CSV table of C-alpha atoms and ligand atoms in Angstrom, one decimal:
chain,number,residue,atom,x,y,z
A,28,MET,CA,321.4,-68.9,119.3
A,29,SER,CA,322.2,-71.4,116.5
A,30,GLU,CA,320.9,-74.3,118.7
A,31,LEU,CA,317.4,-72.8,118.1
A,32,LEU,CA,317.8,-73.8,114.5
A,33,ASN,CA,317.7,-77.5,115.5
A,34,GLU,CA,314.3,-77.2,117.2
A,35,SER,CA,312.0,-78.4,114.5
A,36,PRO,CA,308.9,-76.2,115.2
A,37,THR,CA,311.1,-73.1,115.0
A,38,LYS,CA,312.8,-74.5,111.9
A,39,THR,CA,309.4,-74.8,110.2
A,40,ILE,CA,308.4,-71.2,111.0
A,41,PHE,CA,311.8,-70.0,109.8
A,42,SER,CA,311.3,-71.6,106.4
A,43,GLU,CA,307.6,-70.4,106.2
A,44,ILE,CA,308.8,-66.8,107.0
A,45,ARG,CA,311.5,-66.9,104.4
A,46,LYS,CA,309.0,-68.2,101.8
A,47,TRP,CA,306.5,-65.5,102.5
A,48,LYS,CA,309.2,-62.8,102.5
A,49,ALA,CA,310.1,-63.7,98.9
A,50,GLU,CA,306.5,-64.0,97.9
A,51,LYS,CA,305.6,-60.6,99.4
A,52,ASP,CA,308.8,-58.7,98.4
A,53,ALA,CA,309.6,-58.0,102.0
A,54,VAL,CA,312.7,-57.6,104.2
A,55,ILE,CA,312.9,-58.0,108.0
A,56,LEU,CA,314.8,-55.4,110.0
A,57,SER,CA,315.4,-56.8,113.5
A,58,HIS,CA,316.6,-55.0,116.7
A,59,TYR,CA,319.2,-56.4,119.1
A,60,TYR,CA,316.5,-56.5,121.8
A,61,MET,CA,314.3,-58.9,119.9
A,62,PRO,CA,313.8,-62.5,121.2
A,63,PRO,CA,317.0,-64.5,120.2
A,64,GLU,CA,315.1,-66.4,117.5
A,65,LEU,CA,314.4,-63.2,115.6
A,66,GLN,CA,318.1,-62.1,115.8
A,67,ILE,CA,319.4,-65.0,113.6
A,68,PRO,CA,320.4,-63.6,110.2
A,69,VAL,CA,319.2,-65.2,107.0
A,70,LYS,CA,322.8,-66.2,106.1
A,71,ASP,CA,322.9,-68.3,109.3
A,72,GLY,CA,319.5,-70.0,108.6
A,73,GLY,CA,317.3,-67.4,110.4
A,74,VAL,CA,315.0,-64.7,109.1
A,75,ALA,CA,316.6,-61.3,109.9
A,76,ASP,CA,317.8,-59.5,106.8
A,77,PHE,CA,319.4,-56.8,109.0
A,78,LEU,CA,320.2,-56.9,112.6
A,79,GLY,CA,321.2,-53.8,114.4
A,80,ASP,CA,320.7,-51.0,117.0
A,81,SER,CA,318.3,-48.2,116.3
A,82,LEU,CA,320.8,-46.1,114.4
A,83,GLY,CA,322.0,-49.1,112.3
A,84,LEU,CA,318.4,-50.0,111.4
A,85,SER,CA,317.6,-46.4,110.5
A,86,VAL,CA,320.5,-46.4,108.1
A,87,GLU,CA,319.6,-49.8,106.7
A,88,ALA,CA,316.0,-48.5,106.2
A,89,THR,CA,317.3,-46.0,103.7
A,90,LYS,CA,318.9,-48.7,101.5
A,91,VAL,CA,316.1,-51.2,101.4
A,92,LYS,CA,315.1,-52.2,97.8
A,93,ALA,CA,312.1,-54.4,98.7
A,94,GLN,CA,308.6,-52.7,98.6
A,95,ASN,CA,307.7,-53.9,102.1
A,96,ILE,CA,309.6,-53.6,105.4
A,97,ILE,CA,308.7,-55.8,108.4
A,98,PHE,CA,310.1,-54.0,111.4
A,99,CYS,CA,310.9,-56.3,114.3
A,100,GLY,CA,311.3,-53.7,117.0
A,101,VAL,CA,309.1,-51.1,118.6
A,102,THR,CA,306.7,-48.6,117.1
A,103,PHE,CA,308.9,-45.5,117.3
A,104,MET,CA,311.6,-47.4,115.3
A,105,ALA,CA,309.1,-48.6,112.7
A,106,GLU,CA,307.9,-45.0,112.4
A,107,THR,CA,311.5,-43.9,111.7
A,108,ALA,CA,311.7,-46.5,108.9
A,109,LYS,CA,308.5,-45.0,107.4
A,110,ILE,CA,309.8,-41.4,107.7
A,111,LEU,CA,312.9,-42.4,105.8
A,112,ASN,CA,311.0,-44.5,103.2
A,113,PRO,CA,307.6,-42.8,102.7
A,114,GLY,CA,307.1,-44.6,99.4
A,115,LYS,CA,307.4,-48.0,101.0
A,116,ASN,CA,305.1,-50.0,103.2
A,117,VAL,CA,306.3,-50.5,106.8
A,118,PHE,CA,304.7,-53.1,109.0
A,119,ILE,CA,305.2,-53.9,112.7
A,120,PRO,CA,304.0,-57.4,113.9
A,121,ASP,CA,302.3,-55.8,117.0
A,122,ARG,CA,301.2,-52.2,116.9
A,123,GLU,CA,301.1,-52.3,120.8
A,124,ALA,CA,304.9,-52.5,120.9
A,125,GLY,CA,305.4,-49.2,122.6
A,126,CYS,CA,308.1,-47.6,124.7
A,127,SER,CA,308.0,-45.9,128.1
A,128,LEU,CA,310.3,-43.1,126.9
A,129,ALA,CA,308.4,-42.4,123.6
A,130,SER,CA,305.1,-42.2,125.5
A,131,SER,CA,306.5,-39.8,128.2
A,132,ILE,CA,306.3,-36.8,125.8
A,133,THR,CA,303.9,-35.4,123.2
A,134,ALA,CA,304.2,-32.8,120.4
A,135,ASN,CA,302.3,-30.4,122.7
A,136,ASP,CA,304.8,-30.9,125.5
A,137,VAL,CA,307.6,-29.8,123.0
A,138,ILE,CA,305.6,-26.8,121.9
A,139,GLU,CA,305.3,-25.7,125.5
A,140,LEU,CA,309.1,-26.3,126.1
A,141,LYS,CA,309.8,-24.0,123.1
A,142,LYS,CA,307.6,-21.3,124.6
A,143,LYS,CA,309.4,-21.6,127.9
A,144,HIS,CA,312.9,-21.7,126.4
A,145,PRO,CA,312.7,-19.7,123.1
A,146,GLY,CA,315.6,-20.3,120.7
A,147,VAL,CA,317.2,-23.2,122.7
A,148,PRO,CA,318.0,-26.1,120.3
A,149,ILE,CA,316.1,-29.3,120.9
A,150,ILE,CA,317.7,-32.7,120.6
A,151,ALA,CA,315.2,-35.5,120.6
A,152,TYR,CA,316.4,-39.0,121.3
A,153,VAL,CA,314.9,-41.3,118.5
A,154,ASN,CA,312.9,-43.0,121.3
A,155,THR,CA,310.1,-40.5,120.5
A,156,TYR,CA,307.0,-40.7,118.3
A,157,ALA,CA,307.0,-39.1,114.9
A,158,GLU,CA,304.7,-36.2,116.0
A,159,THR,CA,307.1,-35.3,118.8
A,160,LYS,CA,310.1,-35.5,116.4
A,161,ALA,CA,308.3,-33.2,114.1
A,162,GLU,CA,308.7,-30.4,116.7
A,163,CYS,CA,312.4,-30.9,117.3
A,164,ASP,CA,315.6,-29.6,115.7
A,165,ILE,CA,317.6,-32.8,115.5
A,166,CYS,CA,317.3,-36.4,116.5
A,167,CYS,CA,320.0,-38.6,118.0
A,168,THR,CA,320.4,-42.2,119.1
A,169,SER,CA,322.4,-43.5,122.0
A,170,ARG,CA,325.3,-43.9,119.5
A,171,ASN,CA,325.6,-40.3,118.3
A,172,ALA,CA,324.1,-38.3,121.1
A,173,MET,CA,327.4,-37.0,122.4
A,174,SER,CA,328.7,-35.8,119.0
A,175,ILE,CA,325.4,-34.2,118.2
A,176,ALA,CA,325.3,-32.3,121.5
A,177,ARG,CA,328.9,-31.1,120.9
A,178,SER,CA,328.0,-29.8,117.4
A,179,PHE,CA,325.8,-26.9,118.7
A,180,ASP,CA,327.2,-23.5,119.4
A,181,SER,CA,324.5,-22.7,122.0
A,182,ASP,CA,325.5,-22.8,125.7
A,183,THR,CA,322.2,-24.5,126.6
A,184,LEU,CA,320.4,-27.4,124.8
A,185,ILE,CA,317.2,-29.2,125.5
A,186,PHE,CA,317.6,-33.0,125.5
A,187,LEU,CA,314.5,-35.1,125.7
A,188,PRO,CA,312.9,-37.4,126.8
A,189,ASP,CA,315.3,-39.6,128.9
A,190,VAL,CA,316.3,-37.9,132.2
A,191,TYR,CA,318.9,-40.5,133.0
A,192,MET,CA,320.5,-40.5,129.6
A,193,GLY,CA,320.4,-36.7,129.8
A,194,GLN,CA,322.2,-36.7,133.2
A,195,ASN,CA,324.8,-39.1,131.9
A,196,LEU,CA,325.3,-37.0,128.8
A,197,GLN,CA,325.4,-33.8,130.9
A,198,LYS,CA,328.4,-35.0,132.8
A,199,GLY,CA,330.5,-35.6,129.7
A,200,ILE,CA,329.4,-32.6,127.8
A,201,GLU,CA,329.7,-30.1,130.7
A,202,LYS,CA,333.2,-31.3,131.4
A,203,GLU,CA,334.2,-31.0,127.8
A,204,THR,CA,332.3,-27.9,126.6
A,205,GLY,CA,330.6,-26.3,129.7
A,206,LYS,CA,327.2,-26.7,127.9
A,207,LYS,CA,324.1,-27.2,130.1
A,208,LEU,CA,321.2,-29.5,129.2
A,209,ILE,CA,317.6,-28.8,130.0
A,210,LEU,CA,316.0,-32.3,130.6
A,211,TRP,CA,312.6,-33.9,130.3
A,212,HIS,CA,311.5,-36.5,132.9
A,213,GLY,CA,311.1,-39.6,130.8
A,214,ARG,CA,312.6,-42.9,131.9
A,215,CYS,CA,313.2,-46.3,130.2
A,216,GLU,CA,311.3,-48.7,132.4
A,217,VAL,CA,313.9,-51.4,131.7
A,218,HIS,CA,317.1,-49.5,132.2
A,219,GLU,CA,315.9,-47.6,135.3
A,220,GLN,CA,315.8,-51.0,137.0
A,221,PHE,CA,319.6,-51.3,137.0
A,222,SER,CA,320.1,-49.8,140.4
A,223,ASN,CA,323.2,-50.2,142.6
A,224,THR,CA,321.2,-52.6,144.7
A,225,SER,CA,320.1,-54.8,141.8
A,226,LEU,CA,323.8,-55.2,140.6
A,227,SER,CA,325.5,-55.5,144.0
A,228,THR,CA,325.3,-59.3,144.4
A,229,MET,CA,326.7,-59.8,140.9
A,230,LYS,CA,329.5,-57.4,141.5
A,231,MET,CA,330.4,-59.3,144.7
A,232,MET,CA,330.3,-62.7,142.9
A,233,TYR,CA,332.3,-61.4,139.9
A,234,PRO,CA,334.8,-59.0,141.3
A,235,ASN,CA,336.8,-59.0,138.0
A,236,ALA,CA,333.9,-58.6,135.6
A,237,GLU,CA,333.8,-55.5,133.5
A,238,MET,CA,330.7,-53.3,133.4
A,239,LEU,CA,328.5,-52.9,130.3
A,240,LEU,CA,326.2,-49.9,130.9
A,241,HIS,CA,323.6,-48.4,128.5
A,242,TRP,CA,323.3,-44.6,128.5
A,243,GLU,CA,319.7,-45.0,129.9
A,244,VAL,CA,320.9,-46.5,133.2
A,245,PRO,CA,320.6,-44.1,136.3
A,246,GLU,CA,323.5,-41.8,136.9
A,247,GLU,CA,324.3,-43.1,140.4
A,248,THR,CA,324.6,-46.7,139.0
A,249,VAL,CA,327.0,-45.5,136.4
A,250,GLU,CA,329.1,-43.6,139.0
A,251,GLU,CA,329.2,-46.5,141.5
A,252,SER,CA,329.8,-49.1,138.7
A,253,LEU,CA,332.7,-47.4,137.0
A,254,ASN,CA,334.3,-46.1,140.2
A,255,ASN,CA,336.6,-49.0,140.9
A,256,ARG,CA,336.3,-51.2,137.8
A,257,ALA,CA,336.7,-51.1,134.0
A,258,GLY,CA,333.7,-50.9,131.7
A,259,VAL,CA,331.8,-48.9,129.2
A,260,LEU,CA,328.9,-46.4,129.3
A,261,GLY,CA,327.5,-46.1,125.9
A,262,SER,CA,325.1,-47.3,123.2
A,263,THR,CA,324.3,-50.9,122.2
A,264,ASN,CA,326.9,-50.7,119.5
A,265,ASP,CA,329.5,-49.2,121.9
A,266,ILE,CA,328.8,-52.2,124.2
A,267,LEU,CA,329.3,-54.7,121.4
A,268,ARG,CA,332.5,-53.0,120.3
A,269,TYR,CA,333.8,-52.7,123.8
A,270,VAL,CA,333.4,-56.5,124.5
A,271,GLY,CA,335.2,-57.2,121.2
A,272,GLU,CA,338.2,-55.0,122.2
A,273,SER,CA,338.4,-56.0,125.8
A,274,LYS,CA,340.7,-58.8,127.0
A,275,SER,CA,338.3,-59.6,129.9
A,276,LYS,CA,336.4,-62.9,129.9
A,277,GLU,CA,333.6,-61.7,132.3
A,278,PHE,CA,331.1,-58.9,131.9
A,279,ILE,CA,328.1,-57.7,133.9
A,280,LEU,CA,325.4,-56.5,131.4
A,281,ALA,CA,323.3,-53.5,132.6
A,282,SER,CA,321.1,-53.4,129.5
A,283,GLU,CA,318.3,-55.4,127.9
A,284,CYS,CA,318.6,-59.1,128.6
A,285,ASP,CA,318.4,-60.3,125.0
A,286,LEU,CA,321.4,-58.2,124.0
A,287,GLY,CA,323.1,-61.0,125.8
A,288,ALA,CA,322.1,-63.4,123.0
A,289,ILE,CA,324.1,-61.5,120.3
A,290,LEU,CA,327.0,-60.9,122.7
A,291,LYS,CA,327.2,-64.6,123.6
A,292,SER,CA,326.9,-65.8,120.0
A,293,THR,CA,329.5,-63.3,118.8
A,294,TYR,CA,331.9,-64.0,121.7
A,295,PRO,CA,331.2,-67.6,122.8
A,296,ASP,CA,334.3,-67.8,125.0
A,297,LYS,CA,333.2,-64.8,127.2
A,298,GLU,CA,330.7,-64.8,130.0
A,299,PHE,CA,327.8,-62.3,130.4
A,300,ILE,CA,326.1,-62.0,133.8
A,301,THR,CA,322.9,-59.9,134.0
A,302,PRO,CA,319.8,-59.6,136.1
A,303,CYS,CA,318.0,-60.3,132.8
A,304,ILE,CA,315.5,-57.5,132.6
A,305,LYS,CA,313.5,-57.7,129.4
A,306,CYS,CA,311.7,-54.9,127.6
A,307,PRO,CA,308.0,-56.0,127.6
A,308,TYR,CA,307.4,-53.9,124.4
A,309,MET,CA,310.1,-55.6,122.4
A,310,LYS,CA,308.9,-59.0,123.6
A,311,LYS,CA,305.5,-58.4,122.0
A,312,ILE,CA,307.2,-59.3,118.7
A,313,SER,CA,307.5,-63.0,118.0
A,314,LEU,CA,308.1,-65.4,115.1
A,315,LEU,CA,304.3,-66.1,114.9
A,316,ASN,CA,303.1,-62.5,114.7
A,317,THR,CA,306.0,-61.7,112.2
A,318,LEU,CA,304.7,-64.5,110.0
A,319,ALA,CA,301.1,-63.2,110.4
A,320,ALA,CA,302.2,-59.7,109.4
A,321,LEU,CA,304.0,-61.0,106.3
A,322,LYS,CA,301.0,-63.1,105.2
A,323,ALA,CA,298.7,-60.1,105.7
A,324,ILE,CA,300.6,-57.9,103.2
A,325,GLY,CA,298.3,-57.0,100.3
A,326,THR,CA,295.2,-58.4,102.0
A,327,SER,CA,292.4,-56.7,103.9
A,328,GLU,CA,294.2,-57.7,107.1
A,329,GLU,CA,297.3,-55.5,106.4
A,330,GLU,CA,295.9,-52.4,108.1
A,331,LYS,CA,296.4,-54.2,111.5
A,332,TYR,CA,300.1,-54.1,111.0
A,333,LYS,CA,300.7,-51.1,108.8
A,334,VAL,CA,302.5,-48.0,110.1
A,335,GLU,CA,300.6,-45.0,108.8
A,336,LEU,CA,301.8,-41.4,109.2
A,337,SER,CA,300.3,-38.2,107.6
A,338,GLN,CA,302.4,-36.6,104.9
A,339,ASP,CA,302.7,-33.4,107.0
A,340,ILE,CA,304.2,-35.4,109.9
A,341,ILE,CA,306.6,-37.3,107.5
A,342,ASP,CA,307.7,-34.0,106.0
A,343,ARG,CA,308.4,-32.3,109.3
A,344,ALA,CA,309.8,-35.3,111.2
A,345,SER,CA,312.1,-36.2,108.3
A,346,ILE,CA,314.1,-32.9,108.9
A,347,PRO,CA,315.5,-33.8,112.4
A,348,VAL,CA,315.9,-37.5,111.4
A,349,LYS,CA,317.9,-36.7,108.3
A,350,ARG,CA,320.0,-34.1,110.2
A,351,MET,CA,320.9,-37.0,112.6
A,352,LEU,CA,321.9,-39.3,109.7
A,353,ASN,CA,324.4,-36.7,108.5
A,354,PHE,CA,326.3,-37.4,111.7
A,355,SER,CA,326.3,-41.2,111.1
B,26,13P,P1,319.8,-48.4,120.8
B,26,13P,O1,319.7,-46.9,120.3
B,26,13P,O2,321.1,-48.6,121.5
B,26,13P,O3,319.5,-49.3,119.8
B,26,13P,O4,318.7,-48.5,121.9
B,26,13P,C1,317.4,-48.5,121.7
B,26,13P,C2,316.6,-48.6,122.9
B,26,13P,O5,315.4,-48.8,122.9
B,26,13P,C3,317.4,-48.6,124.2
B,26,13P,O6,316.5,-48.9,125.2
B,27,SF4,FE1,311.8,-48.2,125.3
B,27,SF4,FE2,313.3,-49.0,127.3
B,27,SF4,FE3,312.1,-50.8,125.8
B,27,SF4,FE4,314.1,-49.4,124.8
B,27,SF4,S1,314.2,-50.9,126.4
B,27,SF4,S2,312.1,-49.8,123.8
B,27,SF4,S3,313.8,-47.4,125.8
B,27,SF4,S4,311.1,-49.2,127.1
């Protein structure tokens, strides 16, 4: 990633963004799926004050001192930052940065689920909008889903909205505790593309490569991939940790393509092979619209970027989000 710093147009935007951040009392929180140029930390000459997975960024959001947060990620993540910081201003450089999982379920869908399964605890993956979260008992991210599911006494739990992640969790949780999960039918349009077919050529070409699989990948891919070779099924952070601990030099990445950028810059002596599937929502965020959002703070333009939630939604959604953070 650091070679990007030598490209002079990028260098100019980096220094512009840093100047405006100071002027507008703002920090930038940036997700690992951002384009590589937005993943470079300030200490290395970039603009990201914090780089992380969705849980890491939620935790950072609670510690921010600046009055303004620019969230370089997708809308449900920026909403979580707002829920945790109701007194601060949260901006997203493109309000159209959605998520196929978050838009697969509404608050009304959850109300109907509760009528159908009275008393069954509901775990909502953070990849949901604030209104949906407000109807749920607890949130989880890919990092803490397993320990949160384990913590309930109930034999049955509702897990929403990702059906694949739910099926992958179900296997582990059922084996360990006998608990059953009732699932919703949402899918991540990025991770569902990691089929056995899409990975088969790479597996043939790299017979010794270890597998890096995100929870949101289909169950049959996980089964086939980890049948005869080493690897990890987990969250973004689990993947980063696994690569650091593994002696292997080759990995097949079955997760968002730009996670490869931080993997490669952290472990330059290792090789990462991937079909390179990018999240179209994450890629709506760029250096240019990040700069535009910063400049807009405090002007009549700021509404274009501001994340607004009603006090009622903040109050209700903060309960499951804060319960989740107690597990972190
Ligand atoms: P993480 O919770 O691992 O950051 O993942 C977020 C996401 O959008 C996965 O597709
Ligand atoms: Fe949503 Fe999938 Fe994109 Fe993550 S990668 S933001 S789950 S669409």
